[in-house]
mmCIF file of C-alpha atoms in Angstrom:
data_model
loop_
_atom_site.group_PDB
_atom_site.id
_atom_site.type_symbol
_atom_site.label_atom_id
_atom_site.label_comp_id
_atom_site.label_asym_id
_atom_site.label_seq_id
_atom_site.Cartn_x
_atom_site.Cartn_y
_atom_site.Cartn_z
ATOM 1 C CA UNK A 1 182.841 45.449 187.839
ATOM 2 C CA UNK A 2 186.718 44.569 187.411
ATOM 3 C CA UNK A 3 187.022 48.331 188.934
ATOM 4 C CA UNK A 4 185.289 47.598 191.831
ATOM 5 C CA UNK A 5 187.086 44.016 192.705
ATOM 6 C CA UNK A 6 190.318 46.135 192.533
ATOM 7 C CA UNK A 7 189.238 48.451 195.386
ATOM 8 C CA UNK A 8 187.825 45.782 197.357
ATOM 9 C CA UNK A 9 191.423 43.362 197.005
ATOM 10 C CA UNK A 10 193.273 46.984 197.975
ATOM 11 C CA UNK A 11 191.324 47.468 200.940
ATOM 12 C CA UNK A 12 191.365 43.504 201.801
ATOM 13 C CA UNK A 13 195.500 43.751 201.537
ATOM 14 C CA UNK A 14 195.743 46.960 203.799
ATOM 15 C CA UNK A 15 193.332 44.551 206.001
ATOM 16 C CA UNK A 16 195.715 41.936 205.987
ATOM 17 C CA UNK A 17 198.475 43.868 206.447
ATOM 18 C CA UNK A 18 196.510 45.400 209.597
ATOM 19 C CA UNK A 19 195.588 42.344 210.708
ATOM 20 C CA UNK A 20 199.519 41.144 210.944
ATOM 21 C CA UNK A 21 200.557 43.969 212.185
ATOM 22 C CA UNK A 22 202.480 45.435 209.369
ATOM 23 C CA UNK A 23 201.886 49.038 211.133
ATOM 24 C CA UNK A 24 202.386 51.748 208.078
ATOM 25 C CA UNK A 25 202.400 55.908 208.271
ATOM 26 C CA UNK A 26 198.804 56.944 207.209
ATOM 27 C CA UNK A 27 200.009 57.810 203.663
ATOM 28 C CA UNK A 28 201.375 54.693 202.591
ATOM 29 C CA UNK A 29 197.841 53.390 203.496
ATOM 30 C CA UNK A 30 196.104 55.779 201.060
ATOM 31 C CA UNK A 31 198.891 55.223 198.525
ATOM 32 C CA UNK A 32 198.460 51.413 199.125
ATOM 33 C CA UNK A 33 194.522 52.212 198.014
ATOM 34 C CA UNK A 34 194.885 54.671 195.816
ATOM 35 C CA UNK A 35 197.888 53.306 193.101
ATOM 36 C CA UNK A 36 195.930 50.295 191.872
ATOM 37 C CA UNK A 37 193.195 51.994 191.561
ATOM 38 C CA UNK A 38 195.232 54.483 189.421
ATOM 39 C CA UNK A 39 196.906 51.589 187.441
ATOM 40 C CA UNK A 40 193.757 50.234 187.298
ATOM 41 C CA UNK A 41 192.714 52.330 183.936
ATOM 42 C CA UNK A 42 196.053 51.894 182.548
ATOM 43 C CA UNK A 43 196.280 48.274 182.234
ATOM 44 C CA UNK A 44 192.322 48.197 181.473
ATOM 45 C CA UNK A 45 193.222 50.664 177.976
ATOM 46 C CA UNK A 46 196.393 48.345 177.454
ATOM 47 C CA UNK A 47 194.757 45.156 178.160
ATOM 48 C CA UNK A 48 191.517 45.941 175.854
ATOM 49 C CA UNK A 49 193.415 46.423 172.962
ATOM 50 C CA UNK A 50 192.296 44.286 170.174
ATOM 51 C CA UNK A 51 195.580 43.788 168.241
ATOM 52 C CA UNK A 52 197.034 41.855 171.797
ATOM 53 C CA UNK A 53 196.134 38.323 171.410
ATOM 54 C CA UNK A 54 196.056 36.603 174.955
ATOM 55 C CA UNK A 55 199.685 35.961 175.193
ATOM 56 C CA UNK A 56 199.989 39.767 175.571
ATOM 57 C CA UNK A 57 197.383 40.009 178.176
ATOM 58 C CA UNK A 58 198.685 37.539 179.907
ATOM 59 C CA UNK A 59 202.141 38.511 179.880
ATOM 60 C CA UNK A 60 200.593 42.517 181.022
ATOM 61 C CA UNK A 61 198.874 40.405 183.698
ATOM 62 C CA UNK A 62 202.038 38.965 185.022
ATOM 63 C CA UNK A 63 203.749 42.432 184.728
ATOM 64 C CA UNK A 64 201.264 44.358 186.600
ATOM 65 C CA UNK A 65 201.372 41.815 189.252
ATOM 66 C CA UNK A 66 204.913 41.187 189.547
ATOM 67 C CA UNK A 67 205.076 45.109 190.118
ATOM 68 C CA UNK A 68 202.559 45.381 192.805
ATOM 69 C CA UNK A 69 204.121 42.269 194.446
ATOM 70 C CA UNK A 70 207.632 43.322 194.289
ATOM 71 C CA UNK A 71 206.564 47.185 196.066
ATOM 72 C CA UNK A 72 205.103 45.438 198.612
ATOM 73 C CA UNK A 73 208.156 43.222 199.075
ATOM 74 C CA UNK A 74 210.642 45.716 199.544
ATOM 75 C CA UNK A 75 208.086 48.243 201.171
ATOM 76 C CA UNK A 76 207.827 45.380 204.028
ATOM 77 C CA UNK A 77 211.451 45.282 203.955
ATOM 78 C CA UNK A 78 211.794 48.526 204.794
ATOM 79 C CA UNK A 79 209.056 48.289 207.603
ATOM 80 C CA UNK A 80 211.297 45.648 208.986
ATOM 81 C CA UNK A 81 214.949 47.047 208.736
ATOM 82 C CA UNK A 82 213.151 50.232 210.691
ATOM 83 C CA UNK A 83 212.623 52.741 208.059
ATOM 84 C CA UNK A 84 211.104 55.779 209.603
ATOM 85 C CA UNK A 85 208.641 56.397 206.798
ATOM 86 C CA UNK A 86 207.383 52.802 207.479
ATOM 87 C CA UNK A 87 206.744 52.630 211.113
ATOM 88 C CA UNK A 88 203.194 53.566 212.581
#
């Protein structure tokens, strides 16, 4: 299911982000899991609506994403410039 690729593409980020050494406190590892698969539902309920016509769902697509891609942005940021609630 769509619910299940979303936990594995969490889990495969925090991998990569492992794997790169992108060291993060223990809670921003859970949160990293845990938020899509919170926003998951959401956008599911707002996606499946059948008065959006695909212009909608794709432009809820390219929200969603831009979201999750812009957190991670400034939450590596912050990992760099030596935030204390990013370091490991």
């Amino acid at each position: 299911s769509i619910f299940i690729a979303t936990l594995v593409l969490a889990v495969l980020w925090e991998l990569f982000e492992a794997r790169f050494n992108l060291g993060e406190v223990s809670w921003n590892v859970g949160s990293d899991i845990a938020l899509p698969l919170i926003a998951f539902p959401i956008v599911y309920i707002l996606a499946s609506r059948p008065e959006l016509g695909m212009e909608h769902r794709v432009l809820l697509l390219v929200i969603a994403s831009s979201i999750y891609v812009y957190t991670n942005v400034i939450s590596w940021q912050a990992r760099i410039d030596g935030d204390r609630d990013f370091r490991s």
